[in-house]
PDB file of C-alpha atoms in Angstrom:
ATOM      1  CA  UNK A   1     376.413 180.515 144.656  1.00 40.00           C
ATOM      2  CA  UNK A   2     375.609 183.139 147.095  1.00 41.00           C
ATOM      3  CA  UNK A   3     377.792 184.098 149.967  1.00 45.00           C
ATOM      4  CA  UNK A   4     376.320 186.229 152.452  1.00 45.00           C
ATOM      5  CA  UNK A   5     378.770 187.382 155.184  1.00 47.00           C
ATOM      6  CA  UNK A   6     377.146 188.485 158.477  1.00 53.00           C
ATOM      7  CA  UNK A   7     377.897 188.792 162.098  1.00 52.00           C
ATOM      8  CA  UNK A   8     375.929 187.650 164.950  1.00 52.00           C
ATOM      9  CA  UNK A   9     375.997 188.219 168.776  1.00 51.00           C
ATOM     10  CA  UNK A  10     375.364 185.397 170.452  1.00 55.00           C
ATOM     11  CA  UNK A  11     375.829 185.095 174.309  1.00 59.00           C
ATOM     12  CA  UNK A  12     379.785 184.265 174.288  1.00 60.00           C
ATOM     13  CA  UNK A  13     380.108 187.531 171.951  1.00 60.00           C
ATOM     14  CA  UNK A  14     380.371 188.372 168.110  1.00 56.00           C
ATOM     15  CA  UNK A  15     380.753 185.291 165.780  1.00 54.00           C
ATOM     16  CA  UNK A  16     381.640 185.949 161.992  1.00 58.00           C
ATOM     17  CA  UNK A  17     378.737 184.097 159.844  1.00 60.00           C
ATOM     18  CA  UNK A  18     379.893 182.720 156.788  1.00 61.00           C
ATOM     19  CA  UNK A  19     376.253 182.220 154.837  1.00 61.00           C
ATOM     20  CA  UNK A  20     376.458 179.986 151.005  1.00 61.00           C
ATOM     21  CA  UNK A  21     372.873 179.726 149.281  1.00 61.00           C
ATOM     22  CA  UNK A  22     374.219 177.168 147.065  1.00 58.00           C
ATOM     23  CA  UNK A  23     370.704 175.975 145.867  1.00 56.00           C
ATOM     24  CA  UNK A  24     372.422 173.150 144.642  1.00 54.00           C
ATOM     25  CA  UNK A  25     373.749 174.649 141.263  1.00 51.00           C
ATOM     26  CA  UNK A  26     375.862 173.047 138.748  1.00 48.00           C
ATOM     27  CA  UNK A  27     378.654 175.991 139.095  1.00 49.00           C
ATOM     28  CA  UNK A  28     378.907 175.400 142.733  1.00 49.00           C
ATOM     29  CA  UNK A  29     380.237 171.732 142.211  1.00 55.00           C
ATOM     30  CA  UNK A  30     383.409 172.759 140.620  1.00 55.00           C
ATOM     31  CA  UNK A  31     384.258 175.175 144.247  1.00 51.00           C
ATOM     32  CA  UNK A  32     382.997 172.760 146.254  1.00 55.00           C
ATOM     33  CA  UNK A  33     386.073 171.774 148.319  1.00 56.00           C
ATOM     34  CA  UNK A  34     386.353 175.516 148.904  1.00 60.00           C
ATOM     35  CA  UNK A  35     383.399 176.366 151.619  1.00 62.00           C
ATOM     36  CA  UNK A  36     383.529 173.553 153.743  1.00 65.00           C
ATOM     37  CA  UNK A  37     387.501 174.356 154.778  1.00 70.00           C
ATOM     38  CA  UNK A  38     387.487 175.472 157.877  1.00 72.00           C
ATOM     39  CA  UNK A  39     383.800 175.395 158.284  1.00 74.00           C
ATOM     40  CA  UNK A  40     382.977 175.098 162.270  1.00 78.00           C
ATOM     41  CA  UNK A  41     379.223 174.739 161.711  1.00 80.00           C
ATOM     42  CA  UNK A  42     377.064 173.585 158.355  1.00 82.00           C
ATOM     43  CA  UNK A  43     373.294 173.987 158.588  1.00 84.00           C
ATOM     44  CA  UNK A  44     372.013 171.209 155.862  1.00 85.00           C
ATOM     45  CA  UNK A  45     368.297 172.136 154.182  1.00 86.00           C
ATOM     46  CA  UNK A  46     366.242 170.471 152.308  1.00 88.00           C
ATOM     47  CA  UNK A  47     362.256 172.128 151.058  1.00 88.00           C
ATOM     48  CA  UNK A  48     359.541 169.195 152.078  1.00 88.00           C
ATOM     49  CA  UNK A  49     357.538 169.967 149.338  1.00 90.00           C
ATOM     50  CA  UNK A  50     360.402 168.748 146.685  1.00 90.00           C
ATOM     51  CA  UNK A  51     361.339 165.496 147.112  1.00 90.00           C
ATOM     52  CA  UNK A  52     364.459 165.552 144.576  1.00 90.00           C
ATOM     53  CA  UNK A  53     365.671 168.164 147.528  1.00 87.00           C
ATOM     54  CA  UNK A  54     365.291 165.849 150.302  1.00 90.00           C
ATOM     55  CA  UNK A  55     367.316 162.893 148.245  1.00 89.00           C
ATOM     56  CA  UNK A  56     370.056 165.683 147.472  1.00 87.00           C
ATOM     57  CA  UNK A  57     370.805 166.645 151.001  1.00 86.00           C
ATOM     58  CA  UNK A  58     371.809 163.266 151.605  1.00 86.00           C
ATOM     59  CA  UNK A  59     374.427 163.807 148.396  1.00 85.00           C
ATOM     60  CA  UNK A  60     375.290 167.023 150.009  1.00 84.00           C
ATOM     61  CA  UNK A  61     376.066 165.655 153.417  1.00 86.00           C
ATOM     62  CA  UNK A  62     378.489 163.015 151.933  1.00 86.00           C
ATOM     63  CA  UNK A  63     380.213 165.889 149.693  1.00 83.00           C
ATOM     64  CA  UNK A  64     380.358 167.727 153.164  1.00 82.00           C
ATOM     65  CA  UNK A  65     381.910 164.516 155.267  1.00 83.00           C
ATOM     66  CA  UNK A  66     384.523 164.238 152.384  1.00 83.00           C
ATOM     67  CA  UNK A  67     385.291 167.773 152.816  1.00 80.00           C
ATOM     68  CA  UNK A  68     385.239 169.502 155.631  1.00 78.00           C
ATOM     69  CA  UNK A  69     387.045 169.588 158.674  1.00 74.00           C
ATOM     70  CA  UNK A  70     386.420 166.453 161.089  1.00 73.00           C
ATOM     71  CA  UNK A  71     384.989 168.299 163.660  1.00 78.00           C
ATOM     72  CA  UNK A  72     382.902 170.557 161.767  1.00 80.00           C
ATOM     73  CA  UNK A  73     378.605 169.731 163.063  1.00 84.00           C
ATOM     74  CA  UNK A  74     375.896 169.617 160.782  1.00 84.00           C
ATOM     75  CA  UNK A  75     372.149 170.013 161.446  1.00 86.00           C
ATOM     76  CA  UNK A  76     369.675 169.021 159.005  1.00 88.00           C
ATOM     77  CA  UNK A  77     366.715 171.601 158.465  1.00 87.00           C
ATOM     78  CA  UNK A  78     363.377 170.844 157.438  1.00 88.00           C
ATOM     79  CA  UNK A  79     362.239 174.290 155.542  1.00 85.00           C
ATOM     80  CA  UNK A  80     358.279 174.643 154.890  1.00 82.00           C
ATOM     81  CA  UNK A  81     357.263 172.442 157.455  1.00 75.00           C
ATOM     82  CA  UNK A  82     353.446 173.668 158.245  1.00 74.00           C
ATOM     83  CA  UNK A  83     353.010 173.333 153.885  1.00 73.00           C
ATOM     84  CA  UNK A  84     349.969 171.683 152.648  1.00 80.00           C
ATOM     85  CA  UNK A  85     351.367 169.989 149.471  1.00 85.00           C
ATOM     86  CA  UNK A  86     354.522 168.572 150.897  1.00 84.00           C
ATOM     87  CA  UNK A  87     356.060 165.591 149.359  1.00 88.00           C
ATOM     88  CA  UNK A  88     358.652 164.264 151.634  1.00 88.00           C
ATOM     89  CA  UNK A  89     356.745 162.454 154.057  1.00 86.00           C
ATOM     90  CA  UNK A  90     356.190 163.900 157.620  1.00 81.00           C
ATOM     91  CA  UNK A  91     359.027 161.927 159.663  1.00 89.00           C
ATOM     92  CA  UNK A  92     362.119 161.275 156.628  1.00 91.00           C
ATOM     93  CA  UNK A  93     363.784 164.272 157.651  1.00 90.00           C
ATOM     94  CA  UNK A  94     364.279 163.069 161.303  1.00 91.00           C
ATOM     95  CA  UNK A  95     364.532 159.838 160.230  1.00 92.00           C
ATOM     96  CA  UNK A  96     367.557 160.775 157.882  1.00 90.00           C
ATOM     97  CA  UNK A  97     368.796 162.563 160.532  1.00 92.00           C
ATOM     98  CA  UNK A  98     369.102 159.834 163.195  1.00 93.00           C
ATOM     99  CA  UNK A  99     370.473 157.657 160.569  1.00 91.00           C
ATOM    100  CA  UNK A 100     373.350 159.771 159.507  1.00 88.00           C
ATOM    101  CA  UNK A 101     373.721 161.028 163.265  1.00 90.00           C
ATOM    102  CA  UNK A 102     372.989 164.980 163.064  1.00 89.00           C
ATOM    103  CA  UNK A 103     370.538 166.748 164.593  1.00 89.00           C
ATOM    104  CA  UNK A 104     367.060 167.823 162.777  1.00 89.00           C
ATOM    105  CA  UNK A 105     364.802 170.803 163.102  1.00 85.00           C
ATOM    106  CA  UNK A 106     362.391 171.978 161.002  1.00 80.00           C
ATOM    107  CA  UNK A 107     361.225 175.176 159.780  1.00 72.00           C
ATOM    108  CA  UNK A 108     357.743 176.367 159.318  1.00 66.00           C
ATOM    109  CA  UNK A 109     356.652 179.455 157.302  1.00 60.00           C
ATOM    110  CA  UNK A 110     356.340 181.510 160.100  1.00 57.00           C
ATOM    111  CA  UNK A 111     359.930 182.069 160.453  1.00 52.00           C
ATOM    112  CA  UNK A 112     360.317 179.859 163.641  1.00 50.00           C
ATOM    113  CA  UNK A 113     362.749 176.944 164.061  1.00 49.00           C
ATOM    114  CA  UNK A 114     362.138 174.132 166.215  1.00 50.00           C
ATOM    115  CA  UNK A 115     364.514 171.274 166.862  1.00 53.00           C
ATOM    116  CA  UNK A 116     366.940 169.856 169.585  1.00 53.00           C
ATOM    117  CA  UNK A 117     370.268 170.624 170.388  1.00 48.00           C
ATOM    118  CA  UNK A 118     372.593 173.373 169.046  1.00 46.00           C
ATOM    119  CA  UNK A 119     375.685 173.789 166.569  1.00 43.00           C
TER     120      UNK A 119
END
């Protein structure tokens, strides 16, 4: 697990940024209650080109419903979007989305982030 603190100024003023890059390890499952405590905002990715990804953000989000805060929002973030090999077909992400009732973007390579709605 990597935490990443950060700051950010957004138009209201400076929010602390709490970053994990849990790439799904082993190790992080035994802290896993730990992050999501008092967690205001969770931004959910998956890689389209890796399937096993896509299946494991829906794990993820139900680890994240059990616990986290009840009004803590979650996106969902499609990551490699413009790829030529991708796996996960075009439209799951959204689709998975809509069905769990977050909002989706999607990422493409060039470091832009498209979507609707905001945390």
């Amino acid at each position: 697990m990597t935490e990443l603190p950060e700051e950010v100024e957004l138009n209201l003023g400076c929010v602390s940024l709490r970053l994990i890059a849990s790439s799904g390890s082993f190790g992080f499952r035994r802290t896993r209650p730990i992050p999501w405590r008092g967690a205001k905002g969770i931004i959910l990715c998956y890689d389209c080109q890796n399937a096993t990804s896509f299946w494991n953000s829906l794990k993820w989000f139900q680890e994240i419903q059990r616990y986290s805060d009840y009004d803590c929002r979650i996106v969902i973030v499609e990551t490699k979007n413009d790829a030529d090999n991708r796996t996960v077909l075009q439209d799951a992400g959204k689709l998975l989305a809509d069905l769990i009732g977050v909002p989706f973007f999607f990422h493409l390579l060039q470091i832009r982030c498209y979507g609707e709605g905001v945390l």
